[in-house]
Backbone as JSON Lines, residues from 0, in Angstrom:
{"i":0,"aa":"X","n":[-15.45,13.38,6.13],"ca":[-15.33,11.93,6.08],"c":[-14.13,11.55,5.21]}
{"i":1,"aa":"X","n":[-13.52,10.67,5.87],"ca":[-11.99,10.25,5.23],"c":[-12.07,8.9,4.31]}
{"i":2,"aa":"X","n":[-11.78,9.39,2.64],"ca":[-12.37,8.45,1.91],"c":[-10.68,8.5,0.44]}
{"i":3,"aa":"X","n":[-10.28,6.99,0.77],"ca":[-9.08,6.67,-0.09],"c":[-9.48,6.29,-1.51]}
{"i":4,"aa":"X","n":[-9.01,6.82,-2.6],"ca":[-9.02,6.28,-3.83],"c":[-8.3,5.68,-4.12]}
{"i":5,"aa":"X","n":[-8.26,4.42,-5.05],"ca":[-6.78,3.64,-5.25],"c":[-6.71,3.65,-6.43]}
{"i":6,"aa":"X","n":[-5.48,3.92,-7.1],"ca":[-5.77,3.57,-9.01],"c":[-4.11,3.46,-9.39]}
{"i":7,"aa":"X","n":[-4.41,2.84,-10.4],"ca":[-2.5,2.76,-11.13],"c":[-2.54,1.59,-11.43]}
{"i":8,"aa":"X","n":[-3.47,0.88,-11.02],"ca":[-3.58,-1.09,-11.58],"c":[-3.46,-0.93,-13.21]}
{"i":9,"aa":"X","n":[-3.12,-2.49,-13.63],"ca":[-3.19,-2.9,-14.72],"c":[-2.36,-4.12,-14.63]}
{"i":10,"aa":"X","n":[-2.22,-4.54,-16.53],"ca":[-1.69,-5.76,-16.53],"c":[-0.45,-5.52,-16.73]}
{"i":11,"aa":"X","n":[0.6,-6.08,-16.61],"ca":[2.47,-5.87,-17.14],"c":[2.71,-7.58,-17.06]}
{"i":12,"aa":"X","n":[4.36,-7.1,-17.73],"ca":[4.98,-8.53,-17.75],"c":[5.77,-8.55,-16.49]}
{"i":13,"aa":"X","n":[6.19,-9.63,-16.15],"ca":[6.71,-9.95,-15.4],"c":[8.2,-9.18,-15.55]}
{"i":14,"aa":"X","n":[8.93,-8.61,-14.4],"ca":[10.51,-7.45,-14.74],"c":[9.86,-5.86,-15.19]}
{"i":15,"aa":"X","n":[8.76,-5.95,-14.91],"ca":[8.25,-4.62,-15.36],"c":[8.3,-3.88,-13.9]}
{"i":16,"aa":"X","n":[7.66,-2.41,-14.54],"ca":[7.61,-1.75,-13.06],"c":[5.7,-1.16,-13.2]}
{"i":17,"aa":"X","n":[5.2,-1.25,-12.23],"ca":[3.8,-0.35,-12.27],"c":[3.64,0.84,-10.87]}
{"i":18,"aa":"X","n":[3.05,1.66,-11.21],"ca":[3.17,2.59,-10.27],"c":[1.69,3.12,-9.43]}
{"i":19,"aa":"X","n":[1.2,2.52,-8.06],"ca":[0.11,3.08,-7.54],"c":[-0.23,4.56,-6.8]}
{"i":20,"aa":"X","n":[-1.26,4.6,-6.54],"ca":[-1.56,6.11,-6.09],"c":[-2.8,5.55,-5.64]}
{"i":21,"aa":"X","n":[-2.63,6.43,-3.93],"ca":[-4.08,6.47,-2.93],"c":[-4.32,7.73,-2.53]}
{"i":22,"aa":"X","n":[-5.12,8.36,-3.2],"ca":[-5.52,9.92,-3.13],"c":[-6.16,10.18,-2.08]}
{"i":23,"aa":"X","n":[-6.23,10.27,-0.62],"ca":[-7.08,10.61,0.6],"c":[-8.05,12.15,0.35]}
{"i":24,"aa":"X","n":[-8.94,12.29,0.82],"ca":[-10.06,13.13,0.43],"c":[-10.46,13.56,1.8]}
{"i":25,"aa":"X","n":[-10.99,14.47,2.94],"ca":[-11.5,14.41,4.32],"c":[-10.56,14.44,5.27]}
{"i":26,"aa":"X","n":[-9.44,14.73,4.89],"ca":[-8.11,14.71,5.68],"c":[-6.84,14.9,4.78]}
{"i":27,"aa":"X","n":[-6.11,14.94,5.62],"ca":[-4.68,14.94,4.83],"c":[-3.75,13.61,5.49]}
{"i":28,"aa":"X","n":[-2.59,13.45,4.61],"ca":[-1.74,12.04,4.66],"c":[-1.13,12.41,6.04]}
{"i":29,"aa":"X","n":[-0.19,13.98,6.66],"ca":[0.31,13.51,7.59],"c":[-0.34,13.25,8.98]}
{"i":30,"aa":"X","n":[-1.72,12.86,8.79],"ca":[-2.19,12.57,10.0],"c":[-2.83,10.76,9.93]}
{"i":31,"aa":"X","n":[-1.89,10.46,9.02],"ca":[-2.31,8.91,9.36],"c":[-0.8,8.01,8.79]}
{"i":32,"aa":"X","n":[-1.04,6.66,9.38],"ca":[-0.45,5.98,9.04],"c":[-1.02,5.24,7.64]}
{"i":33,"aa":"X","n":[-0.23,5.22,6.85],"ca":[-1.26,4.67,5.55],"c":[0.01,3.29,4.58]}
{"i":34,"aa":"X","n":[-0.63,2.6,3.9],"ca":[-0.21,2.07,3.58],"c":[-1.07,0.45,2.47]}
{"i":35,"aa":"X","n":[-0.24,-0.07,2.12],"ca":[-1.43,-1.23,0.92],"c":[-1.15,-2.57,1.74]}
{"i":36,"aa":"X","n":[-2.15,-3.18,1.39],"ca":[-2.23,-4.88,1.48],"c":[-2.57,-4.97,0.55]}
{"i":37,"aa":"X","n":[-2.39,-6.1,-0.08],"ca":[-2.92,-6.88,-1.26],"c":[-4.07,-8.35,-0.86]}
{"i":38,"aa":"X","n":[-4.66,-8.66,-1.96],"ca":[-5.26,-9.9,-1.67],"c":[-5.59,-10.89,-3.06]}
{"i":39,"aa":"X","n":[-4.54,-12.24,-3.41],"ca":[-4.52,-12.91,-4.34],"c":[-6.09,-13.77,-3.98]}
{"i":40,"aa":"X","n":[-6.07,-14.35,-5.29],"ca":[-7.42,-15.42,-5.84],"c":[-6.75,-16.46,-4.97]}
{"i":41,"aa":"X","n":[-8.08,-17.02,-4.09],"ca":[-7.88,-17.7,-3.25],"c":[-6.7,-17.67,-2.13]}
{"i":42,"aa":"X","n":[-6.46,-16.47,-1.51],"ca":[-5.57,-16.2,-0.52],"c":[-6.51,-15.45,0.54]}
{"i":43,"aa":"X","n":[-5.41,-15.06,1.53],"ca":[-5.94,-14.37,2.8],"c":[-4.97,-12.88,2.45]}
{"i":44,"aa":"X","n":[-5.83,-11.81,2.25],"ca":[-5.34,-10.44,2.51],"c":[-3.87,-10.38,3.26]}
{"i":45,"aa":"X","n":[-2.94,-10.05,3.04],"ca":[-1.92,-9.92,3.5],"c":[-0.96,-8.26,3.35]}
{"i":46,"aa":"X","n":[-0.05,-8.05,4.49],"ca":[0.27,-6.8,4.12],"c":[1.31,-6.34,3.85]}
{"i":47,"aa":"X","n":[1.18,-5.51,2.49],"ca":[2.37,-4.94,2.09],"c":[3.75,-4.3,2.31]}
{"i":48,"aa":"X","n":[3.37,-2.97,2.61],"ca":[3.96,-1.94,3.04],"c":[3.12,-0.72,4.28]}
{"i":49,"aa":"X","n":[3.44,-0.34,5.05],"ca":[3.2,0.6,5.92],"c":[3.69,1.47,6.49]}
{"i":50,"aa":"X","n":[3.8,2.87,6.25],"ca":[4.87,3.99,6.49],"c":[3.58,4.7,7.59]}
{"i":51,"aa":"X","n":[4.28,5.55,8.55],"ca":[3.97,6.0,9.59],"c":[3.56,7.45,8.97]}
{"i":52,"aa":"X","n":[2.83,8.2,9.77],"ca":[2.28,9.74,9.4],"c":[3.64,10.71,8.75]}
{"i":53,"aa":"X","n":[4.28,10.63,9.22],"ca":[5.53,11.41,8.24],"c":[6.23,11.12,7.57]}
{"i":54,"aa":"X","n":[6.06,9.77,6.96],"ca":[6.73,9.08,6.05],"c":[8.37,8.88,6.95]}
{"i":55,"aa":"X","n":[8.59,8.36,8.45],"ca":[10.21,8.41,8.79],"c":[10.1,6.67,8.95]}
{"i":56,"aa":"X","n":[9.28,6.21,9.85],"ca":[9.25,4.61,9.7],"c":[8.23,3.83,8.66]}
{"i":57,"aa":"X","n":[9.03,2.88,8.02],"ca":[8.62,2.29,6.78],"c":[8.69,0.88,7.12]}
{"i":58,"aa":"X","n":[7.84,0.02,7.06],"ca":[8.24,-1.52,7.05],"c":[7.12,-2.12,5.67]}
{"i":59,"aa":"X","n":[8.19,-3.22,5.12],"ca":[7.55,-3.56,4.15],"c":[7.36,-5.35,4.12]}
{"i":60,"aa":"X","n":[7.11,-5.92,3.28],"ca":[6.51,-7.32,3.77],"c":[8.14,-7.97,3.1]}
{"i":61,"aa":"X","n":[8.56,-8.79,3.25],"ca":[9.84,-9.32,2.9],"c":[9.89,-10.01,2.0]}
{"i":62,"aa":"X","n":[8.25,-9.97,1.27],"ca":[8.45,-10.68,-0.69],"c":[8.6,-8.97,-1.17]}
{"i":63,"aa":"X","n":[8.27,-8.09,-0.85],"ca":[8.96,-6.98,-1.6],"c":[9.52,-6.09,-1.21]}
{"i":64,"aa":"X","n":[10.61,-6.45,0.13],"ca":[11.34,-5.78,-0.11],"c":[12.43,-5.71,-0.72]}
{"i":65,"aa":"X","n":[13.23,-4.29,-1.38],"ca":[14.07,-3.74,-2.14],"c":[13.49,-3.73,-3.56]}
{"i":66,"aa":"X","n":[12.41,-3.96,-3.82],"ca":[11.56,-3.81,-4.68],"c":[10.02,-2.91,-5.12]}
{"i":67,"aa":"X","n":[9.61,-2.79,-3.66],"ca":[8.42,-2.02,-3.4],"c":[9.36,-0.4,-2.79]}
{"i":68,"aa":"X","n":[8.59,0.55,-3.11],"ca":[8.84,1.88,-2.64],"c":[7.59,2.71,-2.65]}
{"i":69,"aa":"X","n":[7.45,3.12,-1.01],"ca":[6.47,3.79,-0.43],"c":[6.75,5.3,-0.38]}
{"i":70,"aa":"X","n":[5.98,6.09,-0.71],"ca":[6.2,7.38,-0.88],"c":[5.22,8.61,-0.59]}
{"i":71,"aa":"X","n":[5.66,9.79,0.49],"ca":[4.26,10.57,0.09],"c":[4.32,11.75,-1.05]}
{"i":72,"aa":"X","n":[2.92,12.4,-1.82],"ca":[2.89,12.98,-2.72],"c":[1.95,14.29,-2.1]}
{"i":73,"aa":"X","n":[2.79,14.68,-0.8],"ca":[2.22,15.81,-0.43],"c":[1.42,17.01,-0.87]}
{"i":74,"aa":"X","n":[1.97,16.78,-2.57],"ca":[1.1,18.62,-2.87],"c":[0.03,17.69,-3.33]}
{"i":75,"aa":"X","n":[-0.21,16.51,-3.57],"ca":[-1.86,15.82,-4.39],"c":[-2.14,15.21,-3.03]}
{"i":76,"aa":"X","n":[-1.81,14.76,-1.53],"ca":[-2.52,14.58,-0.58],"c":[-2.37,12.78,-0.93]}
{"i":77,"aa":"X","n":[-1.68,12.31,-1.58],"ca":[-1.81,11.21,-1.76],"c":[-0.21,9.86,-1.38]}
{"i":78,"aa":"X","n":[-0.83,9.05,-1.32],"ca":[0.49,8.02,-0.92],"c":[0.89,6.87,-2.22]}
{"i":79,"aa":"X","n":[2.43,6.95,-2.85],"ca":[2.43,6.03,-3.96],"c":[3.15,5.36,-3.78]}
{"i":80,"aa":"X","n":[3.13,4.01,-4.21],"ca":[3.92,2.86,-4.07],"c":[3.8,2.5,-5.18]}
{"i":81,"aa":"X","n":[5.28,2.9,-5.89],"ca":[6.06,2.48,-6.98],"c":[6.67,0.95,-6.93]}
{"i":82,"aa":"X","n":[6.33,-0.6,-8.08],"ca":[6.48,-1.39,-7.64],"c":[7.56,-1.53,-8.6]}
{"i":83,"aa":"X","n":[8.49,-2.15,-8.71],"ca":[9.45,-2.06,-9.4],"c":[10.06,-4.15,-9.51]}
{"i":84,"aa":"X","n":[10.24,-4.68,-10.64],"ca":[10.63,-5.97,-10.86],"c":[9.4,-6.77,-10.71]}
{"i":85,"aa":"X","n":[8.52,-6.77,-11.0],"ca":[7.27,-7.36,-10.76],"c":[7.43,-8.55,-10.92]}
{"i":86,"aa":"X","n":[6.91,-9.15,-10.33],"ca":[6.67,-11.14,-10.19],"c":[5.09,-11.66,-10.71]}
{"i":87,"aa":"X","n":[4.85,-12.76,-10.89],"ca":[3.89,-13.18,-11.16],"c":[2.85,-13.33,-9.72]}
{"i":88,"aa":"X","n":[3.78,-13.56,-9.07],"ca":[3.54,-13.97,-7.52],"c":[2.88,-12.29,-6.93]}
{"i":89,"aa":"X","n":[3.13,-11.03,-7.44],"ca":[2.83,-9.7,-7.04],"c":[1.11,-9.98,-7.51]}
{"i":90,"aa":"X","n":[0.58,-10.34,-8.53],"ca":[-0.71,-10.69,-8.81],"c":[-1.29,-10.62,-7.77]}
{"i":91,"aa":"X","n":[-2.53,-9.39,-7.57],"ca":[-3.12,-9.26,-6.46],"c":[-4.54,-7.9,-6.78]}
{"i":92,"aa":"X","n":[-5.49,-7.73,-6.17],"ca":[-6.01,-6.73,-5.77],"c":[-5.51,-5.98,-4.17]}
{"i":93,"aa":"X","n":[-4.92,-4.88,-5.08],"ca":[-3.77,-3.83,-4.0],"c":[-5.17,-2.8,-3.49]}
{"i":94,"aa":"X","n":[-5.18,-2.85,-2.22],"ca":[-5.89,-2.3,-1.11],"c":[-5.42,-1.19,-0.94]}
{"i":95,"aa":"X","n":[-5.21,-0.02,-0.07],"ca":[-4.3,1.45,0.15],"c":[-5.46,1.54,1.4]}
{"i":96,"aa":"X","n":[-4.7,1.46,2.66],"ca":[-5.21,1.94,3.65],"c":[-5.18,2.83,5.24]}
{"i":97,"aa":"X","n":[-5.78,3.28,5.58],"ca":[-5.25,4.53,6.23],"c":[-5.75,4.37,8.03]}
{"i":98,"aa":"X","n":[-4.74,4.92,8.86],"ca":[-5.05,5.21,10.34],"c":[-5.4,3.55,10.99]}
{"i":99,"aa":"X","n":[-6.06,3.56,11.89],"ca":[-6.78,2.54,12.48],"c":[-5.57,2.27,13.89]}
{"i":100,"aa":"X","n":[-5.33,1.1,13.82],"ca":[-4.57,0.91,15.4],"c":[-3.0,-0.4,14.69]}
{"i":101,"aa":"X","n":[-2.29,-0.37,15.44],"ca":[-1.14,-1.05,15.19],"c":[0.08,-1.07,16.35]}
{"i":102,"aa":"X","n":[0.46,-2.36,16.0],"ca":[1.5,-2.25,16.94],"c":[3.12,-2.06,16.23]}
{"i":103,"aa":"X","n":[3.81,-1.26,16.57],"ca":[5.14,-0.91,15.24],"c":[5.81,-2.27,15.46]}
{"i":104,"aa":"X","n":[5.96,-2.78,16.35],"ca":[6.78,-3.81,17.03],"c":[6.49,-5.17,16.16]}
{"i":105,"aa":"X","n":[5.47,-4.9,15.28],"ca":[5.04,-5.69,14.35],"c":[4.04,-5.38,13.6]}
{"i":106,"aa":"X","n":[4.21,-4.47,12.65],"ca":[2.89,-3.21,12.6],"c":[2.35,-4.26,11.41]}
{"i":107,"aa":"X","n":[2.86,-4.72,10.07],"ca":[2.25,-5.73,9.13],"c":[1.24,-7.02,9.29]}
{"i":108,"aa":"X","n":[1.13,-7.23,10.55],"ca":[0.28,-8.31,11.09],"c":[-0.58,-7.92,12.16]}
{"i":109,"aa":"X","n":[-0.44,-6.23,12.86],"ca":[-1.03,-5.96,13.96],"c":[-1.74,-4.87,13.33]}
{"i":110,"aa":"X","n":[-2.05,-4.36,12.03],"ca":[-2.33,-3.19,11.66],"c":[-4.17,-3.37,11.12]}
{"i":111,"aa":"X","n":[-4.86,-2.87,11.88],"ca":[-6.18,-3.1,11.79],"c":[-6.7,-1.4,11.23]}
{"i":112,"aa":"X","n":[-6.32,-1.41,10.11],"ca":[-6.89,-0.05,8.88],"c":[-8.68,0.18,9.45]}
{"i":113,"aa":"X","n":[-7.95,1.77,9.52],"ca":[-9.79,2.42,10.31],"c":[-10.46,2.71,8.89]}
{"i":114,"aa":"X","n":[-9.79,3.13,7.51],"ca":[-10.01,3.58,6.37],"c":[-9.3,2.94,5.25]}
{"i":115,"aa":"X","n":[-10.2,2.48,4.29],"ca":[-9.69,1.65,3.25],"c":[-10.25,1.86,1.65]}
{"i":116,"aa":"X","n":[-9.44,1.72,0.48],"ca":[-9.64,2.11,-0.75],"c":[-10.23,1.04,-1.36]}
{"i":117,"aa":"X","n":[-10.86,1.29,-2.33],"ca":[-11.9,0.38,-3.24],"c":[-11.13,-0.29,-3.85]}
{"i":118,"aa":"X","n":[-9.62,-0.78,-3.9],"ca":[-9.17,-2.05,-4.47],"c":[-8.71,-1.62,-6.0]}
{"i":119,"aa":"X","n":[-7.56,-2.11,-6.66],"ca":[-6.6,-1.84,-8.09],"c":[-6.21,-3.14,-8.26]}
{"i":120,"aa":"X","n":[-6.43,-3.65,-9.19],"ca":[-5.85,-5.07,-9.54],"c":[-4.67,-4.77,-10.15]}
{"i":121,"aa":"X","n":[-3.92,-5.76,-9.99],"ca":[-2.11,-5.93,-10.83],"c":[-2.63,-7.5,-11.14]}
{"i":122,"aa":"X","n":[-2.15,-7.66,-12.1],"ca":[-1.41,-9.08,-12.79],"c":[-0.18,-9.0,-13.43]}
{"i":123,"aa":"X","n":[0.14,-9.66,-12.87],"ca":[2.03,-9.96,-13.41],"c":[1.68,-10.59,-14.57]}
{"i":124,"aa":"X","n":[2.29,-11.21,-15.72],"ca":[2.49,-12.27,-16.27],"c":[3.95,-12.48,-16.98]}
{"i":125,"aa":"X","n":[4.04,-14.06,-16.69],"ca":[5.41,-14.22,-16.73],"c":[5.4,-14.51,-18.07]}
């Protein structure tokens, strides 16, 4: 059974950098597409970043990109997204989720995660 851990949350200032990790357990990373959504207080879940099973296609949401970096950590089986310049606006519980169905042609809005992590809070503060 394919089961994601998420951890690396905490609080920072705003221009800081924080660094996540989704440890997969029941499988290994290059057989899924994996990737985070976040979800702010009083918002609708929205999605981050999403890199394909071999880490070659990457699309990321366009409040972070050149700022967010998706990565795999092959010998720990895990996927990290290093956030780098943090905003207040990044404030979120960060999701890490794996496989399910998508369309690449718009994979951030079409990506319906078969496997999902128990949630890491970030708070920015400015």
């Amino acid at each position: 059974q394919v089961q994601l851990v998420d951890s690396g949350g905490g609080s920072v200032q705003a221009g800081t950098s924080l660094t996540l990790s989704c440890k997969l357990s029941g499988g290994t990373i290059n057989r899924y597409s994996m990737g985070w959504f976040r979800q702010a207080a009083g918002k609708e879940r929205e999605g981050v970043v999403i890199t394909d099973n071999v880490g070659v296609i990457t699309r990321y949401a366009d409040s972070v990109q050149g700022r967010f970096i998706i990565s795999q950590d092959r010998t720990n089986n895990a996927m990290i997204l290093q956030m780098n310049m943090l905003k207040s606006e990044d404030t979120a519980i960060y999701y890490c989720a794996a496989g399910g169905s998508l369309s690449w042609s718009n994979p951030l809005s079409t990506w319906l995660p078969k496997h999902w992590g128990q949630g890491t809070q970030v708070t920015v503060s400015s």
